[in-house]
Coordinates of C-alpha atoms in Angstrom, one line a residue:
Chain I
M1 CA 6.9 -50.6 44.7
P2 CA 8.2 -47.1 43.5
G3 CA 5.8 -47.4 40.8
W4 CA 2.8 -46.9 43.1
G5 CA 4.7 -44.5 44.8
Q6 CA 5.2 -42.4 41.9
L7 CA 1.4 -43.0 40.2
L8 CA 0.1 -41.8 43.8
C9 CA 2.1 -38.8 43.6
R10 CA 0.9 -37.8 40.3
A11 CA -2.6 -38.5 40.9
G12 CA -2.3 -36.2 43.6
G13 CA -0.2 -33.5 41.8
R14 CA -3.3 -34.0 39.4
L15 CA -6.2 -33.6 42.0
L16 CA -4.5 -30.3 42.8
A17 CA -4.3 -29.2 40.0
G18 CA -8.1 -29.6 39.7
V19 CA -10.6 -29.0 37.4
P20 CA -8.5 -28.4 33.8
G21 CA -8.4 -25.0 32.9
G22 CA -5.6 -22.7 34.3
P23 CA -1.7 -23.5 33.2
V24 CA -0.7 -26.0 35.9
Q25 CA 3.0 -25.4 35.2
G26 CA 3.5 -25.1 39.2
A27 CA 1.9 -28.4 39.7
G28 CA 3.7 -30.5 36.6
A29 CA 7.1 -29.3 38.1
G30 CA 6.1 -30.3 41.6
A31 CA 4.5 -33.6 40.4
A32 CA 7.8 -34.8 38.3
A33 CA 10.1 -33.8 41.3
A34 CA 7.9 -35.8 43.7
A35 CA 7.8 -38.7 41.1
T36 CA 11.8 -38.6 40.7
G37 CA 12.0 -39.6 44.7
N38 CA 13.3 -36.0 45.5
R39 CA 10.9 -35.9 48.5
G40 CA 10.2 -32.4 48.2
P41 CA 7.0 -30.4 48.8
W42 CA 4.6 -33.2 47.4
C43 CA 1.7 -30.3 46.6
S44 CA 3.3 -27.1 45.3
I45 CA 1.6 -24.0 44.4
V46 CA -0.2 -24.3 41.3
R47 CA -1.6 -21.0 39.3
H48 CA -5.2 -21.7 38.8
I49 CA -7.3 -20.2 36.4
N50 CA -8.9 -18.5 39.7
S51 CA -5.9 -17.1 41.1
T52 CA -4.5 -15.6 37.9
T53 CA -4.2 -11.4 38.2
W54 CA -3.2 -8.9 36.0
W55 CA -1.1 -5.8 37.2
D56 CA -3.7 -3.0 38.0
E57 CA -6.4 -5.8 39.0
H58 CA -5.8 -4.7 42.9
L59 CA -5.2 -0.9 41.8
S60 CA -7.6 1.8 42.1
E61 CA -8.6 3.8 39.1
E62 CA -6.5 7.1 39.7
N63 CA -3.2 5.0 40.8
T64 CA -3.5 2.8 37.4
Q65 CA -3.5 6.1 35.4
F66 CA -0.7 7.4 37.8
L67 CA 1.4 4.1 36.9
K68 CA 0.6 4.7 33.3
Q69 CA 1.5 8.2 32.7
V70 CA 4.8 8.2 35.0
T71 CA 5.9 5.0 32.7
A72 CA 5.0 7.1 29.7
E73 CA 7.2 10.3 31.0
E74 CA 9.6 7.9 32.2
Y75 CA 10.6 6.2 28.9
R76 CA 10.0 9.1 26.8
A77 CA 12.7 11.1 28.8
Q78 CA 15.0 7.6 28.3
T79 CA 14.4 7.2 24.4
A80 CA 15.4 11.2 24.6
S81 CA 18.6 11.1 26.5
K82 CA 19.5 7.9 23.9
L83 CA 19.3 10.0 20.8
C84 CA 23.1 11.5 20.8
P85 CA 25.1 8.2 21.0
L86 CA 28.4 9.5 20.0
K87 CA 28.3 12.2 22.5
D88 CA 27.9 9.2 25.4
E89 CA 31.2 7.6 25.9
P90 CA 30.6 5.1 22.7
W91 CA 32.8 2.0 22.6
P92 CA 35.6 2.3 20.1
L93 CA 34.5 2.5 16.3
H94 CA 36.5 0.3 13.8
S95 CA 35.9 0.8 10.2
W96 CA 34.8 -2.0 7.6
E97 CA 37.0 -4.7 6.8
P98 CA 35.7 -7.4 4.2
G99 CA 34.9 -10.2 6.2
S100 CA 33.3 -8.5 9.3
R101 CA 29.7 -9.1 10.5
R102 CA 27.4 -5.6 11.7
V103 CA 24.4 -5.9 13.3
G104 CA 20.3 -6.0 11.8
L105 CA 17.4 -3.9 12.5
V106 CA 14.2 -5.2 14.1
A107 CA 11.3 -3.3 11.8
I108 CA 8.3 -3.1 11.1
K109 CA 6.5 -4.3 7.7
L110 CA 4.0 -1.8 6.9
G111 CA 2.7 -2.5 3.4
M112 CA 4.0 -3.0 -0.6
I113 CA 3.5 -0.4 -3.6
P114 CA 5.0 -0.5 -6.8
L115 CA 8.4 0.8 -7.5
W116 CA 9.7 1.9 -11.3
T117 CA 13.3 1.8 -12.6
K118 CA 14.3 4.3 -15.1
N119 CA 14.1 1.4 -18.0
G120 CA 10.1 1.4 -16.9
E121 CA 10.2 -1.8 -15.5
R122 CA 7.8 -2.3 -12.8
H123 CA 9.0 -4.3 -9.3
A124 CA 6.6 -4.8 -6.2
V125 CA 8.4 -3.3 -3.0
T126 CA 8.4 -4.1 0.7
L127 CA 8.1 -0.8 3.1
L128 CA 9.9 -1.4 6.2
Q129 CA 9.5 0.8 9.3
V130 CA 12.5 0.9 11.8
K131 CA 10.9 2.2 15.1
D132 CA 12.3 2.6 17.9
C133 CA 15.4 0.2 17.5
H134 CA 18.0 0.0 20.1
V135 CA 20.5 -2.4 21.2
L136 CA 20.0 -4.0 24.2
K137 CA 22.9 -6.2 25.2
Y138 CA 26.7 -7.2 24.3
T139 CA 27.2 -10.6 25.0
P140 CA 31.3 -11.1 24.7
K141 CA 31.9 -14.8 22.4
E142 CA 33.2 -16.3 25.7
E143 CA 30.0 -16.4 27.1
Y144 CA 27.6 -16.8 23.5
N145 CA 29.3 -20.1 22.3
G146 CA 33.4 -19.4 22.0
K147 CA 33.5 -18.2 18.2
T148 CA 31.2 -15.3 17.7
A149 CA 30.2 -12.3 19.9
T150 CA 26.4 -11.0 19.7
L151 CA 24.3 -8.1 20.3
I152 CA 20.8 -8.3 21.2
V153 CA 18.7 -5.7 19.7
G154 CA 14.9 -4.4 20.5
G155 CA 12.1 -3.6 18.3
K156 CA 9.0 -1.7 19.0
H157 CA 8.0 0.0 22.3
S158 CA 5.4 -1.7 24.6
S159 CA 3.9 -1.5 27.8
P160 CA 6.3 -3.0 30.7
F161 CA 2.6 -4.1 32.9
Y162 CA 2.7 -7.3 30.8
K163 CA 6.6 -8.6 30.6
P164 CA 8.7 -11.2 33.1
E165 CA 10.3 -9.4 35.4
S166 CA 13.5 -11.2 33.5
A167 CA 13.1 -9.0 30.3
L168 CA 12.3 -5.9 32.0
E169 CA 16.0 -6.2 33.8
V170 CA 17.7 -6.7 30.6
F171 CA 16.0 -2.9 29.4
R172 CA 16.4 -1.4 32.4
E173 CA 19.6 -2.4 32.6
A174 CA 20.2 -0.6 29.0
G175 CA 18.1 2.4 30.1
V176 CA 15.6 1.8 27.3
P177 CA 11.7 1.2 27.4
P178 CA 10.4 -2.4 26.8
K179 CA 10.3 -3.7 23.5
Q180 CA 7.9 -5.7 21.5
K181 CA 10.7 -7.6 20.1
T182 CA 14.0 -8.7 20.6
T183 CA 16.6 -10.7 19.0
I184 CA 20.1 -11.8 18.4
F185 CA 22.7 -11.2 15.6
K186 CA 26.1 -12.6 15.5
V187 CA 27.9 -10.0 15.3
S188 CA 32.0 -9.7 14.5
D189 CA 34.3 -8.7 17.4
N190 CA 34.8 -5.0 15.4
A191 CA 31.0 -4.3 15.1
I192 CA 30.4 -4.0 18.7
I193 CA 27.7 -1.3 19.8
K194 CA 27.2 0.3 23.5
P195 CA 24.2 -1.4 24.6
G196 CA 21.4 1.9 24.3
T197 CA 22.7 2.7 20.7
P198 CA 19.7 4.0 18.8
L199 CA 19.8 2.4 15.2
Y200 CA 18.3 4.3 12.5
A201 CA 17.2 2.9 8.5
A202 CA 20.2 5.0 7.2
H203 CA 22.3 1.8 8.7
F204 CA 20.9 0.0 5.2
R205 CA 22.1 2.2 2.1
P206 CA 20.5 1.7 -1.7
G207 CA 21.9 -0.6 -3.6
Q208 CA 22.7 -3.7 -1.2
F209 CA 21.3 -6.9 0.1
V210 CA 19.3 -8.1 2.4
D211 CA 18.0 -11.1 4.4
V212 CA 14.5 -10.7 5.8
T213 CA 13.1 -13.0 8.7
A214 CA 9.6 -12.8 10.2
K215 CA 7.3 -15.2 11.6
T216 CA 4.8 -16.2 8.4
I217 CA 1.1 -15.6 8.9
G218 CA -0.6 -18.4 10.9
K219 CA -3.2 -20.0 8.8
G220 CA -4.4 -22.5 11.5
F221 CA -4.5 -26.4 11.3
Q222 CA -4.7 -27.1 8.0
G223 CA -5.3 -30.1 5.6
V224 CA -2.7 -31.6 3.3
M225 CA -3.6 -30.0 0.0
K226 CA -3.2 -26.3 1.5
R227 CA 0.0 -26.8 3.6
W228 CA 1.8 -29.3 1.0
G229 CA 0.4 -28.7 -2.1
F230 CA -0.8 -32.1 -2.2
K231 CA -3.3 -32.5 -5.4
G232 CA -6.2 -34.7 -3.7
Q233 CA -8.7 -36.9 -5.4
P234 CA -11.1 -35.8 -8.3
A235 CA -14.1 -34.2 -7.4
S236 CA -16.7 -36.6 -9.4
H237 CA -16.2 -40.2 -11.0
G238 CA -17.4 -41.9 -8.0
Q239 CA -15.3 -40.7 -5.4
T240 CA -16.3 -41.5 -2.4
K241 CA -16.0 -39.3 0.6
T242 CA -12.4 -38.6 -0.6
H243 CA -11.8 -35.2 -2.4
R244 CA -9.0 -33.5 0.0
R245 CA -7.5 -36.6 1.5
P246 CA -3.8 -37.5 1.5
G247 CA -4.2 -41.2 -0.2
A248 CA -1.1 -43.3 0.9
I249 CA 1.2 -42.0 3.5
S250 CA 3.9 -44.9 2.9
N251 CA 4.2 -48.3 1.1
T252 CA 4.0 -52.1 2.2
N253 CA 7.6 -52.8 2.2
A254 CA 8.4 -50.3 5.0
G255 CA 5.7 -51.6 7.2
K256 CA 5.9 -48.3 9.3
V257 CA 5.2 -44.6 8.5
F258 CA 8.8 -42.7 7.9
R259 CA 9.3 -40.0 10.5
G260 CA 9.0 -36.4 8.5
T261 CA 5.8 -38.0 6.5
K262 CA 3.8 -35.4 5.1
M263 CA 0.0 -34.8 6.7
P264 CA -2.0 -32.5 8.0
G265 CA -1.2 -29.7 11.0
K266 CA -1.0 -26.0 12.2
M267 CA 0.2 -24.5 9.1
G268 CA 2.3 -20.9 9.7
N269 CA 3.7 -19.1 12.4
V270 CA 6.8 -20.1 11.7
Y271 CA 10.0 -18.7 11.1
R272 CA 11.4 -18.2 7.8
T273 CA 13.9 -16.0 6.1
A274 CA 13.5 -14.2 2.6
F275 CA 17.2 -14.0 1.4
G276 CA 18.6 -11.7 -0.8
L277 CA 16.1 -8.8 -1.4
K278 CA 17.6 -5.7 -2.8
V279 CA 17.3 -2.3 -1.0
W280 CA 15.7 0.0 -3.5
R281 CA 15.1 3.3 -1.2
I282 CA 15.9 4.7 2.0
N283 CA 13.6 7.4 3.8
T284 CA 15.7 8.8 6.9
K285 CA 13.0 11.1 7.9
N286 CA 10.5 8.6 8.5
N287 CA 13.0 5.5 8.9
I288 CA 11.6 3.6 6.1
I289 CA 13.3 1.0 4.0
Y290 CA 12.0 0.1 0.5
V291 CA 13.0 -3.7 0.1
N292 CA 12.6 -5.4 -3.5
G293 CA 9.3 -8.3 -3.3
S294 CA 7.7 -9.8 -0.3
V295 CA 8.8 -10.3 2.9
P296 CA 6.9 -13.0 5.3
G297 CA 4.4 -11.9 8.0
H298 CA 1.1 -10.0 8.0
K299 CA 1.0 -6.6 7.7
N300 CA 2.6 -4.3 10.6
C301 CA 4.5 -7.9 11.9
L302 CA 8.0 -7.2 13.1
V303 CA 10.7 -8.5 11.2
K304 CA 14.0 -8.9 11.7
V305 CA 16.6 -7.5 8.7
R306 CA 20.2 -8.0 8.5
D307 CA 22.9 -8.0 5.9
T308 CA 22.9 -11.1 3.1
N309 CA 25.0 -14.0 3.7
L310 CA 24.7 -15.2 0.3
P311 CA 27.9 -15.1 -1.6
T312 CA 26.6 -13.7 -4.7
Y313 CA 25.9 -10.2 -2.9
R314 CA 29.1 -10.6 -1.2
D315 CA 30.5 -7.7 -3.4
C316 CA 27.3 -5.4 -3.3
N317 CA 27.2 -4.8 0.5
K318 CA 30.5 -3.2 0.2
N319 CA 31.6 -0.3 2.3
P320 CA 28.7 0.0 4.5
P321 CA 27.9 2.2 7.4
F322 CA 30.1 0.7 10.0
P323 CA 29.4 -0.4 12.9
T324 CA 26.0 1.5 12.8
F325 CA 24.8 4.9 11.2
F326 CA 24.9 7.7 13.8
A327 CA 21.9 10.4 13.8
D328 CA 24.4 12.8 15.7
G329 CA 27.5 12.5 13.5
E330 CA 29.0 14.5 11.0
E331 CA 27.4 12.9 8.1
E332 CA 23.7 14.4 6.8
L333 CA 22.0 12.5 4.8
P334 CA 19.1 14.0 2.5
E335 CA 15.7 12.9 3.0
D336 CA 15.4 9.9 0.8
L337 CA 18.2 7.8 -0.9
Y338 CA 17.7 6.2 -4.2
D339 CA 19.2 3.7 -5.8
Q340 CA 21.0 4.7 -9.4
E341 CA 18.2 2.6 -11.0
V342 CA 15.0 3.9 -9.3
F343 CA 12.6 6.0 -11.1
Q344 CA 12.2 9.5 -8.8
F345 CA 9.1 10.8 -9.0
T346 CA 10.6 14.6 -9.3
D347 CA 12.1 13.5 -12.7
P348 CA 10.2 13.9 -16.2
S349 CA 8.6 11.0 -17.5
V350 CA 10.6 8.2 -18.9
T351 CA 11.4 8.2 -22.6
Y352 CA 13.2 6.0 -24.8
V353 CA 16.2 7.1 -27.3
Chain J
M1 CA -8.1 47.3 -46.0
A2 CA -6.7 46.4 -42.8
A3 CA -4.3 49.6 -42.3
A4 CA -7.1 51.6 -43.8
C5 CA -9.4 49.6 -41.5
G6 CA -6.9 50.7 -38.1
R7 CA -6.7 54.4 -39.6
L8 CA -10.8 54.4 -39.2
L9 CA -10.4 53.3 -35.7
E10 CA -7.6 55.6 -34.8
Q11 CA -10.2 58.4 -36.0
A12 CA -12.7 56.9 -33.7
G13 CA -11.0 56.4 -31.1
V14 CA -12.3 53.6 -30.2
R15 CA -9.3 51.6 -28.5
A16 CA -11.6 48.3 -27.5
L17 CA -12.5 47.6 -30.7
A18 CA -9.0 48.0 -32.0
R19 CA -7.5 45.5 -29.5
A20 CA -10.2 43.2 -30.5
S21 CA -9.3 43.5 -34.1
A22 CA -5.3 43.7 -33.5
A23 CA -5.7 40.3 -31.6
R24 CA -7.4 38.5 -34.3
P25 CA -4.9 39.8 -37.4
A26 CA -5.2 37.0 -39.8
A27 CA -9.3 37.3 -39.9
R28 CA -11.0 39.4 -41.9
C29 CA -11.1 42.9 -40.7
R30 CA -14.6 43.4 -40.1
C31 CA -15.4 46.7 -38.5
F32 CA -17.9 46.3 -35.7
S33 CA -20.8 48.7 -36.1
S34 CA -21.0 51.8 -33.9
S35 CA -23.1 55.2 -34.4
G36 CA -20.2 56.8 -35.7
L37 CA -18.3 54.4 -37.9
L38 CA -18.8 54.0 -41.3
R39 CA -18.8 50.9 -42.9
V40 CA -16.2 49.9 -45.5
N41 CA -16.9 46.7 -47.5
N42 CA -16.3 47.7 -51.2
G43 CA -19.2 49.7 -51.1
E44 CA -21.8 47.3 -50.4
P45 CA -24.2 47.7 -47.3
T46 CA -23.2 45.6 -44.4
K47 CA -24.9 43.2 -42.4
F48 CA -25.4 44.4 -39.1
Q49 CA -22.7 43.5 -36.8
P50 CA -24.3 43.9 -33.1
P51 CA -21.7 44.4 -30.4
P52 CA -20.7 41.5 -28.3
K53 CA -22.4 41.0 -25.1
P54 CA -20.6 42.1 -21.9
V55 CA -20.0 39.3 -19.8
V56 CA -21.2 39.8 -16.1
V57 CA -19.2 38.3 -13.4
D58 CA -21.6 38.0 -10.5
K59 CA -18.9 38.9 -7.8
H60 CA -21.5 38.4 -4.9
K61 CA -22.1 34.7 -6.1
E62 CA -19.7 32.6 -4.8
V63 CA -19.0 30.2 -7.2
A64 CA -19.0 27.0 -5.8
E65 CA -15.7 24.9 -6.6
R66 CA -15.9 21.1 -7.2
R67 CA -14.1 19.2 -4.9
F68 CA -12.7 16.0 -7.0
L69 CA -10.4 13.9 -5.2
S70 CA -9.5 10.7 -7.7
P71 CA -10.8 8.1 -6.0
E72 CA -7.0 5.8 -5.5
F73 CA -6.5 8.5 -2.8
I74 CA -8.9 7.3 -1.0
P75 CA -7.2 4.4 1.5
P76 CA -9.2 1.1 1.6
R77 CA -10.9 0.1 4.4
G78 CA -8.0 -2.3 6.4
R79 CA -5.6 -2.7 9.6
T80 CA -2.8 -1.0 7.4
N81 CA -1.2 1.7 8.8
P82 CA -1.9 5.1 7.4
L83 CA 1.8 5.9 7.6
K84 CA 2.2 3.8 4.6
F85 CA -0.8 5.8 3.0
Y86 CA 0.6 8.8 3.7
I87 CA 4.2 7.8 2.3
E88 CA 2.4 6.9 -1.3
R89 CA 0.4 9.9 -1.6
T90 CA 3.4 12.3 -1.2
D91 CA 4.7 10.1 -4.3
M92 CA 1.4 10.5 -5.8
I93 CA 1.4 14.1 -5.7
Q94 CA 5.1 14.1 -6.7
R95 CA 4.1 12.5 -9.8
R96 CA 1.1 14.7 -10.4
K97 CA 3.0 18.0 -10.1
V98 CA 5.1 16.6 -12.9
L99 CA 2.5 14.7 -15.1
N100 CA -0.8 16.4 -15.4
I101 CA -3.7 14.0 -14.6
P102 CA -6.7 15.3 -15.3
E103 CA -10.1 14.8 -13.6
F104 CA -11.9 11.9 -15.5
Y105 CA -15.1 9.8 -14.8
V106 CA -15.9 6.1 -16.2
G107 CA -17.5 6.6 -19.4
S108 CA -14.8 9.9 -20.1
I109 CA -13.4 8.9 -23.5
L110 CA -9.2 9.7 -23.0
S111 CA -6.4 9.9 -25.3
V112 CA -2.9 8.1 -23.6
T113 CA 0.6 8.6 -25.1
T114 CA 3.3 6.4 -23.5
A115 CA 6.7 5.8 -24.1
D116 CA 7.1 2.5 -26.4
P117 CA 10.9 0.9 -26.6
Y118 CA 9.6 -1.1 -29.5
A119 CA 7.6 1.0 -31.7
S120 CA 9.0 3.5 -34.5
D121 CA 8.8 6.8 -32.9
K122 CA 8.9 5.5 -29.6
T123 CA 5.9 6.8 -28.5
S124 CA 2.2 4.9 -28.6
R125 CA -0.8 6.5 -28.6
F126 CA -4.4 5.2 -28.0
V127 CA -7.9 6.5 -27.5
G128 CA -10.6 4.7 -26.0
I129 CA -13.4 5.1 -23.3
C130 CA -13.0 4.4 -19.8
I131 CA -14.5 1.3 -18.7
Q132 CA -13.2 0.5 -15.3
R133 CA -10.8 2.5 -12.8
G134 CA -9.0 -0.1 -10.5
G135 CA -6.5 -0.1 -7.4
K136 CA -5.4 2.1 -4.6
G137 CA -2.4 4.3 -4.5
L138 CA 0.4 4.3 -6.9
G139 CA -0.8 1.0 -8.5
A140 CA -3.8 2.0 -9.7
T141 CA -5.2 1.6 -12.9
F142 CA -8.0 2.5 -15.3
V143 CA -9.0 0.3 -18.2
L144 CA -9.7 2.0 -22.0
R145 CA -11.7 -0.1 -24.9
N146 CA -12.0 0.6 -28.2
I147 CA -12.4 -0.8 -31.7
I148 CA -9.6 -0.6 -34.1
E149 CA -10.3 -1.8 -37.4
G150 CA -13.0 -4.4 -36.3
Q151 CA -11.2 -6.0 -33.5
G152 CA -12.0 -4.6 -29.6
V153 CA -9.0 -3.5 -28.3
E154 CA -8.6 -2.6 -24.1
F155 CA -5.6 -1.2 -22.5
C156 CA -5.0 -1.4 -18.8
Y157 CA -3.2 1.5 -17.7
E158 CA -1.3 2.2 -14.3
L159 CA -2.0 6.2 -13.9
Y160 CA 1.2 6.6 -11.9
N161 CA 3.7 4.6 -14.2
P162 CA 6.4 7.1 -15.4
R163 CA 6.1 5.5 -19.0
I164 CA 3.0 7.5 -19.7
R165 CA 3.5 10.9 -21.4
E166 CA 0.5 12.5 -21.1
I167 CA -3.3 12.1 -20.6
K168 CA -5.8 13.9 -22.2
V169 CA -9.7 13.7 -21.7
L170 CA -11.3 13.9 -25.2
K171 CA -15.1 13.9 -23.6
L172 CA -15.7 14.6 -20.0
E173 CA -18.8 12.6 -19.1
K174 CA -20.5 9.9 -16.6
R175 CA -22.4 7.1 -17.7
L176 CA -25.4 5.5 -15.2
D177 CA -22.5 2.8 -14.1
D178 CA -19.1 3.1 -12.4
N179 CA -18.0 -0.1 -14.2
L180 CA -18.9 -0.5 -18.1
M181 CA -17.1 -3.8 -18.5
Y182 CA -20.7 -4.9 -20.2
L183 CA -19.5 -3.2 -22.9
R184 CA -17.8 -6.2 -24.0
D185 CA -21.1 -7.6 -24.9
A186 CA -22.5 -4.9 -26.2
L187 CA -23.2 -4.0 -30.0
P188 CA -19.8 -2.7 -31.6
E189 CA -20.9 0.7 -32.3
Y190 CA -21.0 1.9 -28.7
S191 CA -17.6 1.2 -28.5
T192 CA -16.3 2.5 -31.5
F193 CA -14.5 6.3 -30.9
D194 CA -12.7 8.2 -33.8
V195 CA -9.1 8.3 -33.0
N196 CA -8.7 11.9 -34.1
M197 CA -11.7 13.1 -32.4
K198 CA -11.3 16.4 -31.3
P199 CA -11.5 17.7 -27.6
V200 CA -14.8 18.6 -26.5
P201 CA -14.6 22.1 -24.4
H202 CA -15.5 21.8 -21.0
S203 CA -15.6 24.5 -18.4
A204 CA -14.2 23.8 -14.7
N205 CA -17.2 24.6 -12.7
D206 CA -19.9 22.8 -14.8
E207 CA -21.5 20.0 -13.4
I208 CA -20.3 16.8 -15.2
P209 CA -22.8 15.8 -17.4
V210 CA -24.1 12.2 -17.1
N211 CA -24.7 10.3 -20.5
Q212 CA -28.4 8.6 -19.8
L213 CA -27.3 6.4 -22.9
K214 CA -28.8 2.6 -22.5
V215 CA -26.8 0.5 -24.6
K216 CA -28.4 -2.1 -26.6
M217 CA -26.3 -6.2 -26.2
K218 CA -25.3 -8.3 -28.7
P219 CA -27.4 -11.5 -28.4
R220 CA -26.6 -14.0 -25.4
P221 CA -24.8 -15.7 -24.1
W222 CA -23.0 -13.1 -22.5
T223 CA -19.5 -13.1 -20.8
K224 CA -21.2 -12.0 -17.6
R225 CA -24.8 -12.3 -16.4
W226 CA -25.7 -8.5 -16.2
E227 CA -28.9 -8.6 -15.9
R228 CA -28.5 -10.0 -12.3
P229 CA -29.1 -7.5 -9.5
K230 CA -25.4 -8.4 -8.1
F231 CA -23.8 -5.6 -11.1
N232 CA -26.6 -3.3 -10.3
I233 CA -26.7 -2.2 -14.3
Q234 CA -28.8 0.8 -15.2
G235 CA -27.1 1.6 -18.3
I236 CA -28.2 -1.6 -20.3
H237 CA -31.4 -1.6 -22.8
F238 CA -32.8 -5.4 -21.7
E239 CA -35.1 -6.5 -24.4
L240 CA -34.7 -9.7 -22.3
P241 CA -38.4 -11.3 -21.7
K242 CA -40.1 -10.3 -18.5
E243 CA -39.6 -14.3 -17.1
M244 CA -36.2 -14.0 -17.6
M245 CA -35.5 -10.4 -15.4
E246 CA -37.8 -11.9 -13.0
E247 CA -35.9 -15.1 -12.6
A248 CA -32.7 -12.8 -12.5
Q249 CA -34.5 -11.4 -9.4
K250 CA -34.3 -14.7 -7.2
W251 CA -30.3 -13.5 -6.6
S252 CA -31.2 -10.2 -5.2
M253 CA -29.9 -9.7 -2.2
P254 CA -32.3 -6.8 -0.4
W255 CA -30.3 -7.3 3.1
I256 CA -26.8 -6.0 2.1
Q257 CA -28.1 -2.5 2.4
F258 CA -28.7 -2.8 6.1
D259 CA -25.6 -4.7 6.6
M260 CA -23.6 -2.4 9.2
L261 CA -20.3 -4.4 8.8
R262 CA -20.1 -3.3 5.2
E263 CA -20.7 0.1 5.8
Y264 CA -17.5 2.8 5.0
N265 CA -18.1 6.2 5.4
T266 CA -15.1 7.9 3.5
S267 CA -16.5 11.3 4.1
K268 CA -14.3 12.7 6.8
L269 CA -11.0 11.2 5.1
E270 CA -12.0 12.3 1.9
K271 CA -12.2 15.8 3.4
E272 CA -8.8 15.1 5.0
I273 CA -7.4 14.1 2.1
W274 CA -8.3 16.3 -0.6
K275 CA -7.3 19.5 1.7
E276 CA -3.8 17.6 2.4
V277 CA -3.8 17.1 -1.3
N278 CA -4.8 20.3 -2.8
E279 CA -2.2 22.1 -0.3
E280 CA 0.4 19.9 -1.2
L281 CA -0.1 20.7 -5.6
K282 CA -0.5 24.4 -4.9
K283 CA 3.2 24.5 -3.6

């Protein structure tokens, strides 16, 4: 009876997995393979909590220090070598046409600041710092989905020691230190950039509009009042043990609970996008973008910034630096670029006429 | 009369006195007496005017400069990148170069003129006592309170708002507390200040006077229970019965002063920031 055989294999796999503890991906795969009747190795090597290791567990202290130093120097050299992309056989540069989509950036959310316009209105802006942003890989449209080409862009530098080898390969190919966050940007064919090109905050200009995507702050397991904004029940007047509960979840006619019913669960730590945010100011020295309003994510989290897809602002994003802003190009930008309406603190106080 | 005095002074050859009298041409020409000069005042004997006391500047004693760093420069405790505070500080310093934001404390009387698009002469001026200084960085605020025609008015101004045209300190002083919100429950005489009051002069290096005033309150209930130790108010003259004061002490939390997680020592940060801000302002 095949059923018994499957059960035994699964039980065997679970026995090997042993104490509930470490992740048992190997055991799961092995058990599944055996259960389907592959007659493969019915017990596979399992990574157990007692057998996990980290990169410097078996290295002496000297060796660890040496490795750290060597990688740091290597990555410093790599970043320095990528500073002049225009001299490094860049891919052909095209000019902007309406309908072309260009790359975005990966930035760090620093915090929020007030900003005043020349009329005296106060707006709250978020500071996004573009730090060590490089283009990592180009996937032509045939390989991606047949319609659009993509560019993978990476954010802040991070250590190579806790990354899987597959990820490190991509970084090695681009000739760039490993990054903390990598994102995919769908790009039109005239905006492709050679992998290894650094991207700067001046890629965006004041007055244009931007979409920012990031993982929202994780709130953990939350009840229905905080997660979905339910009203709950009154605090007194006879309520027995029911103050923050959902109440009814369906009706009698349905006889079942529909899929997607709002219930308690894990809240936050989900990718969300804020659309149509105006860029007020760019600081080219520290690579900081001042973006209107708030942005999902906690302070110092990595966000994905790209030109808006909203049709309302299609006219405001005309003639951007295309395909990106090159620091070693002829254009010399001042330290701060302001939108027309922004009050610059070097000006005298606002007066009304 | 002035010309006659001038000629006399030339004859006497006392240049210092001539300078003094030339500096004040509008004032009555009072000839400071010295042994050789004649007293000219319509024949009447003039009162003896002693010579002005010489100001002795002791260059050996170094005048200790008061290091005042406005509280909104000190970053709050948190996991924010110091780069964000640095950028905010550069903007704040830029604004301070254009508008002079003077040193003031909670309890000082200020006059603020702002640009107002709805006023007839496009400016509005408010005089009041600073009851609270809040916020950090560019969003720092201060609240001014005054009683105008019997109505208590409070204005919350942002220090770095570009609509502010002038901030003038009319009287620089401190009070016994950092937060004078209890003035809302105090008798109105303690919050009334003359809108046209003259600025009280204050030299740069003196210690800031601490006003030991204990304010008398309106009858209870108050907006907050100011007698409770949480507010730690020194500046109210409590006329409450002893039992009430003792009952309020039930809410005291004497262990808080030993809580190490609440410690935030800003002395080093303050010094560095003070140095940075001063250097930038001097440029």
